[in-house]
PDB file of C-alpha atoms in Angstrom:
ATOM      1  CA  UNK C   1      85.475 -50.956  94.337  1.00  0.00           C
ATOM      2  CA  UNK C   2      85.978 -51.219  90.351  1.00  0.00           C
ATOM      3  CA  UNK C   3      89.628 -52.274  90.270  1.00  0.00           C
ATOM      4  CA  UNK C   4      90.277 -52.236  86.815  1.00  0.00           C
ATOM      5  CA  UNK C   5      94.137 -53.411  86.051  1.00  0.00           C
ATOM      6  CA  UNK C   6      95.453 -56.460  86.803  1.00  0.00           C
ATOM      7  CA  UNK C   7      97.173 -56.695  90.478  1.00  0.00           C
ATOM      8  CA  UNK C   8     100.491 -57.734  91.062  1.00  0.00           C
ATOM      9  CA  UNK C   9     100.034 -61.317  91.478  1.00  0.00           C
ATOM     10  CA  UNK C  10      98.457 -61.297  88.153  1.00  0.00           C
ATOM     11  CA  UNK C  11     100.428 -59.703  85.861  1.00  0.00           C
ATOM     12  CA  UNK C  12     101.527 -61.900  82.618  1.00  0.00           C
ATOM     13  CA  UNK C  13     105.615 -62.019  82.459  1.00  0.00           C
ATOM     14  CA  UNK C  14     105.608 -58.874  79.853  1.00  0.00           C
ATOM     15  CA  UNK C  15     103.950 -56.447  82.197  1.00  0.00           C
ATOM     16  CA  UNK C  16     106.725 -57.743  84.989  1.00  0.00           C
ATOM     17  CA  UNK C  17     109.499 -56.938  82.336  1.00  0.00           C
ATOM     18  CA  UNK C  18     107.870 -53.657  81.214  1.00  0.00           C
ATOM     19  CA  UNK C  19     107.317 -52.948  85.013  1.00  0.00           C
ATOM     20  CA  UNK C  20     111.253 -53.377  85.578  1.00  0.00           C
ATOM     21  CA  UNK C  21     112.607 -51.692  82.503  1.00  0.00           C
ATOM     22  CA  UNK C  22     110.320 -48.381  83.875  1.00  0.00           C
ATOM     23  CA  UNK C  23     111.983 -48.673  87.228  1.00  0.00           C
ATOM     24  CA  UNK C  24     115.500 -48.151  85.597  1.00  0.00           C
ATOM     25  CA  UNK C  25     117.033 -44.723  85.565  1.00  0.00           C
ATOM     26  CA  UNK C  26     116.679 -45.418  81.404  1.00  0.00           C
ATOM     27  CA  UNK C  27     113.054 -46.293  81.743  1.00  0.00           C
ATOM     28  CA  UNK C  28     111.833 -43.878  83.974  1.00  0.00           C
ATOM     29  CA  UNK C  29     113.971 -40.727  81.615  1.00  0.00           C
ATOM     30  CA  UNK C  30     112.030 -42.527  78.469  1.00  0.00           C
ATOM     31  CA  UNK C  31     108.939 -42.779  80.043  1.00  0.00           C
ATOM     32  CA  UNK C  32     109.281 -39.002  81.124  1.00  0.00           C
ATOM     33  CA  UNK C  33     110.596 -37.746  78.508  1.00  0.00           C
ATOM     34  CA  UNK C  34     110.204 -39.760  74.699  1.00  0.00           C
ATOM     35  CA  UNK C  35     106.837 -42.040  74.985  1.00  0.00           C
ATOM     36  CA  UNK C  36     104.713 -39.332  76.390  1.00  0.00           C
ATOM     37  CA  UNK C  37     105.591 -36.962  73.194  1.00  0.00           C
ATOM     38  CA  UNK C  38     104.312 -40.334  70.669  1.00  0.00           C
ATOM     39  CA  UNK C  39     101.186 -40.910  73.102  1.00  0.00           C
ATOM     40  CA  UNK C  40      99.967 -37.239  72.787  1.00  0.00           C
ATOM     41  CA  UNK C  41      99.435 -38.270  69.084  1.00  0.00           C
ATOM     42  CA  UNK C  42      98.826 -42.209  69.350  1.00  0.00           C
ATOM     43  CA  UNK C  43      96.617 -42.132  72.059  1.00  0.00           C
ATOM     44  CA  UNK C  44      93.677 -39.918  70.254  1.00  0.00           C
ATOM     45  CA  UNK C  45      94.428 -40.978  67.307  1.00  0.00           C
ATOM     46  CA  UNK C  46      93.338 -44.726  68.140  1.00  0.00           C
ATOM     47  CA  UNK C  47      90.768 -43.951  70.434  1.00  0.00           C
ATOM     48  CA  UNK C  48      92.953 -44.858  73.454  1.00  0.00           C
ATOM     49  CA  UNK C  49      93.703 -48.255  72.040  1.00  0.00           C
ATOM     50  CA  UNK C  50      97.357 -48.272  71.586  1.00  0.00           C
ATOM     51  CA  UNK C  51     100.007 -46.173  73.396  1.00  0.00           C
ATOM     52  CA  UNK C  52     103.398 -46.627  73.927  1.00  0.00           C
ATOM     53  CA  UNK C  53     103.878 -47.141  77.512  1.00  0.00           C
ATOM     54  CA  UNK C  54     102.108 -49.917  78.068  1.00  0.00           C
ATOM     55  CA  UNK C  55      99.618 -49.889  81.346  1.00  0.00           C
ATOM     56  CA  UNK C  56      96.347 -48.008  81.369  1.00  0.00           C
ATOM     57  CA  UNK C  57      97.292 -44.499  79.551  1.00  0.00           C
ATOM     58  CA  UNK C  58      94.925 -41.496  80.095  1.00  0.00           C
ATOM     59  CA  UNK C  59      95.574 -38.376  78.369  1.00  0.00           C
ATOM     60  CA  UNK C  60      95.153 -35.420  81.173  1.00  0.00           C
ATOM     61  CA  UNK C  61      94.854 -32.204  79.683  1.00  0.00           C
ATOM     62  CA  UNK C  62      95.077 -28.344  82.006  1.00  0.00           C
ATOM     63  CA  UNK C  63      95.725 -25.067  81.294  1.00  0.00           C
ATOM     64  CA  UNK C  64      99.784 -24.504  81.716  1.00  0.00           C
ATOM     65  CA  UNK C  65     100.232 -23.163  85.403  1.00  0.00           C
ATOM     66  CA  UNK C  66     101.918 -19.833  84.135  1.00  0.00           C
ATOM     67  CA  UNK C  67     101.270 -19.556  80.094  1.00  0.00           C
ATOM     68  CA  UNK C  68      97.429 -20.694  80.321  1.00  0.00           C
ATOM     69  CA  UNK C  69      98.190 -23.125  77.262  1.00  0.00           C
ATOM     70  CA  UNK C  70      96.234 -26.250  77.025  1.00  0.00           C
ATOM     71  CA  UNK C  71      98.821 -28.854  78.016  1.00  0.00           C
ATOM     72  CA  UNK C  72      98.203 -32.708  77.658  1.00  0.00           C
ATOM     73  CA  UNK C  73     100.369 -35.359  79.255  1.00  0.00           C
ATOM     74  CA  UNK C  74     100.051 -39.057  78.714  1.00  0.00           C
ATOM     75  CA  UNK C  75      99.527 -40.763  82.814  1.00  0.00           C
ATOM     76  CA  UNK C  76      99.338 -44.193  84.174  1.00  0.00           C
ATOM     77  CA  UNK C  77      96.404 -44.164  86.272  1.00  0.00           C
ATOM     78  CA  UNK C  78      94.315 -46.612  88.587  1.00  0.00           C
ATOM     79  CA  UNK C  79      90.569 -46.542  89.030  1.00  0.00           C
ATOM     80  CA  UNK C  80      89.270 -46.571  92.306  1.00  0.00           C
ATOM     81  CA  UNK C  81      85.530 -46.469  92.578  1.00  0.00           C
ATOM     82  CA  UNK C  82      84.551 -44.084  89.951  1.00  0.00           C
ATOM     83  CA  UNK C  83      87.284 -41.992  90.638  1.00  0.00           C
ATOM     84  CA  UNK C  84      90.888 -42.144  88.377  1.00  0.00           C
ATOM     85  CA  UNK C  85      93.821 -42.268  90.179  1.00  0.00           C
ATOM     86  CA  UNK C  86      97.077 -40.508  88.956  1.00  0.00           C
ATOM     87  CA  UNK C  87     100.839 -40.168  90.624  1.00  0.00           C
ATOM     88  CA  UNK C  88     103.134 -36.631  90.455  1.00  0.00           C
ATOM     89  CA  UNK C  89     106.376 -39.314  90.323  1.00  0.00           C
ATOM     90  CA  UNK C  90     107.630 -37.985  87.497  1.00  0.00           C
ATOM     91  CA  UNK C  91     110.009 -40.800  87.889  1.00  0.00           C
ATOM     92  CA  UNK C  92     111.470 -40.161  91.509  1.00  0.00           C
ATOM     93  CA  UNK C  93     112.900 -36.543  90.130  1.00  0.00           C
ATOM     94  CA  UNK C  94     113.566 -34.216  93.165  1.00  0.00           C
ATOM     95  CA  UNK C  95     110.323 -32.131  92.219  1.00  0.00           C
ATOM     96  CA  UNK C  96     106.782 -32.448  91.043  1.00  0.00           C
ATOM     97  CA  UNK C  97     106.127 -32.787  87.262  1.00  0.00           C
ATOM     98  CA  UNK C  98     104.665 -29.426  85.421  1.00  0.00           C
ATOM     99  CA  UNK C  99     101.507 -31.032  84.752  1.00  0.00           C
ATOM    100  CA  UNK C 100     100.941 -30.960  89.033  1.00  0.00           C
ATOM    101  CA  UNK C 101     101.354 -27.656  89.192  1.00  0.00           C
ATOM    102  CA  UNK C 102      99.320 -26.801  86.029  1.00  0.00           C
ATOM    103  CA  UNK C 103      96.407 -28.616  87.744  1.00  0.00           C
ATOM    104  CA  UNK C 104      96.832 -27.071  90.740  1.00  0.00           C
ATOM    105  CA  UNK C 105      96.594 -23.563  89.236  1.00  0.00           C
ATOM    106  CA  UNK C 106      93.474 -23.968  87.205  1.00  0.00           C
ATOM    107  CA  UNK C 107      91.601 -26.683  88.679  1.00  0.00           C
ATOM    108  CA  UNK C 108      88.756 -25.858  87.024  1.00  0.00           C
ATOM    109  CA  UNK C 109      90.157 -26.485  83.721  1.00  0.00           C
ATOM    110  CA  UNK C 110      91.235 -29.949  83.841  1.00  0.00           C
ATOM    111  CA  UNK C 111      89.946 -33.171  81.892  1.00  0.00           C
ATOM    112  CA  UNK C 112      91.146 -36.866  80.832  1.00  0.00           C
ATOM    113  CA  UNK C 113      90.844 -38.529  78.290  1.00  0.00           C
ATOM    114  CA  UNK C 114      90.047 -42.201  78.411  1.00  0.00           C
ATOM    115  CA  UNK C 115      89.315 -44.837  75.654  1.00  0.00           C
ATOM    116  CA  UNK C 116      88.195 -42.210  73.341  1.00  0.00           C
ATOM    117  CA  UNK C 117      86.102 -40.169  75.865  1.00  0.00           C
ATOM    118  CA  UNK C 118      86.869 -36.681  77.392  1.00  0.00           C
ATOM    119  CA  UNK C 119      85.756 -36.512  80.898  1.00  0.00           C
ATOM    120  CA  UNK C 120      85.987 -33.013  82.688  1.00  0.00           C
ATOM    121  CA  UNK C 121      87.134 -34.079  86.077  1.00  0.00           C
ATOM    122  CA  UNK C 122      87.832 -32.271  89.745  1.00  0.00           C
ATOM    123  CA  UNK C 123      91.385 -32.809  91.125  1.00  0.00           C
ATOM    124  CA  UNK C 124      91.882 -33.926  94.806  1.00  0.00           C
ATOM    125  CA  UNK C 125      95.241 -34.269  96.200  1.00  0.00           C
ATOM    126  CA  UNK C 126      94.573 -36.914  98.903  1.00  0.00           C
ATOM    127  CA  UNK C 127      96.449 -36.777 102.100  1.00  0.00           C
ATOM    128  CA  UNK C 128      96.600 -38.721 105.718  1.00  0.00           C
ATOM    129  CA  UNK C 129      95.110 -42.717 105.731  1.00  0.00           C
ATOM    130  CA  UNK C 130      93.522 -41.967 102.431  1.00  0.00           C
ATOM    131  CA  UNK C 131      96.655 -41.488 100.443  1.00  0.00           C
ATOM    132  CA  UNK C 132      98.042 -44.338 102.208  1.00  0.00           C
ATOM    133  CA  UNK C 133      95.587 -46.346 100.900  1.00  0.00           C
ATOM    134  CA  UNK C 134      95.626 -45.616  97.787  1.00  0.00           C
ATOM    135  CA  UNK C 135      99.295 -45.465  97.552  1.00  0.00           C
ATOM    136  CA  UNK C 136      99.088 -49.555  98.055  1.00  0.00           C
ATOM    137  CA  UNK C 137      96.052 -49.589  95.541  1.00  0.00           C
ATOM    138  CA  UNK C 138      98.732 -47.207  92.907  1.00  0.00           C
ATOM    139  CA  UNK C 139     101.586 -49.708  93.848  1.00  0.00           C
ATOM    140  CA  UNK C 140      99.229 -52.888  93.222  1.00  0.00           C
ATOM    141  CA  UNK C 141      99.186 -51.354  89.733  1.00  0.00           C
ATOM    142  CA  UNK C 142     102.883 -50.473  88.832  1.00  0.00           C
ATOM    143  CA  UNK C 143     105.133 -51.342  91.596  1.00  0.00           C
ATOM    144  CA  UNK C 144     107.893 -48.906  90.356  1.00  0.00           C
ATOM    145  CA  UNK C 145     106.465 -46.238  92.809  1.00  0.00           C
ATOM    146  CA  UNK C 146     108.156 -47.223  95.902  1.00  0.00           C
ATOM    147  CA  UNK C 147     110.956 -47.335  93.527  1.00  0.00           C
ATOM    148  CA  UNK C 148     110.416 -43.666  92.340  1.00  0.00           C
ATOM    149  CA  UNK C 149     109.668 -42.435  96.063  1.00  0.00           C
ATOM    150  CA  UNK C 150     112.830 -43.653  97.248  1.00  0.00           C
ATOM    151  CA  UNK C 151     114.892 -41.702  94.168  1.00  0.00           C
ATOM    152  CA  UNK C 152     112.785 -38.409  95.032  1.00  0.00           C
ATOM    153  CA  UNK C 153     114.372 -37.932  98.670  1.00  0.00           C
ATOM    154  CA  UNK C 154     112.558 -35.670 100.746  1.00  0.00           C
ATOM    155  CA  UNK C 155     109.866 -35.220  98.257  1.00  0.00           C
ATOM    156  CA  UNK C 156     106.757 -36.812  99.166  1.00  0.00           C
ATOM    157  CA  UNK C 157     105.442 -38.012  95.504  1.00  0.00           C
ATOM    158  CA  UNK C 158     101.537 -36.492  95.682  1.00  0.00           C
ATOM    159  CA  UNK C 159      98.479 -38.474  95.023  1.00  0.00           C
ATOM    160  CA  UNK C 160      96.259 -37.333  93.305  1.00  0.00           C
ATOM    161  CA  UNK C 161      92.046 -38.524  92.492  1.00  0.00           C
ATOM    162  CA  UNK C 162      90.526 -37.403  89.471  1.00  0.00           C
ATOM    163  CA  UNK C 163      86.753 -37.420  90.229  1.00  0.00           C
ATOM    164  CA  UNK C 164      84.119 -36.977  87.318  1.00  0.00           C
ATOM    165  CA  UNK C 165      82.703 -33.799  87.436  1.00  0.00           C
TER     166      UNK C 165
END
């Protein structure tokens, strides 16, 4: 398996602060709702090199669930194989974010951009033993998920693989 971030155990003490200013009620609202609005520029306008929130930024971009627009939204994700791995958190809000639902409706219609490369993709929400694994492999990554599952309630925050089409 191509891992492809650094694991817990290795982060350097900036990702660890980053990591716990994102778990905050602050963090999470900026990463939800300020950085993602500068990445949508930043991100292909430096080939993927520099983004505000700090991780391993993708850019996905669907088809808006209702309007058909192209929408893109900045994501943390985690490789897994060849696969990308993305999270609906949407920072432990009481509902899934808009891009979930926009891939969900037009499945077809989704790609990611990576390091400069679009990459037309098939979404797979993954469920039973499989999400469980790769909830621990997504929490290895950025441990703010627990964090964000236990603010969502009842809401079971979906997992999601991206699989190059």
């Amino acid at each position: 398996m191509q891992q492809g971030f650094r694991a817990q155990r290795d982060k350097t003490p900036f990702d660890q602060l980053a990591q716990a200013f994102a778990r905050t009620r602050l963090g999470g609202w900026l990463f939800v709702n300020v950085f993602p609005v500068i990445d949508r520029r930043l991100i292909p306008l430096t080939g993927g090199r520099l983004a505000v929130a700090v991780g391993q930024p993708m850019l996905l971009h669907t088809r808006g669930a209702r309007s058909g627009q192209p929408r893109s939204t900045p994501l943390l994700y985690t490789r897994h194989g060849r696969e990308y791995v993305v999270v609906a958190s949407k920072a432990g809000a009481d509902h899934h974010p808009a891009w979930y639902y926009n891939m969900r409706a037009h499945p077809g219609a989704v790609t990611i951009e990576v390091g400069g490369r679009h990459i037309p993709v098939r979404p797979r929400e993954a469920e039973g033993p499989e999400r469980e694994e790769l909830w621990r492999l997504v929490n290895d990554n950025y441990n703010g998920y627990q964090v964000y599952q236990q603010r969502a309630g009842q809401r079971i925050i979906p997992v999601v693989l991206l699989e190059p089409a």
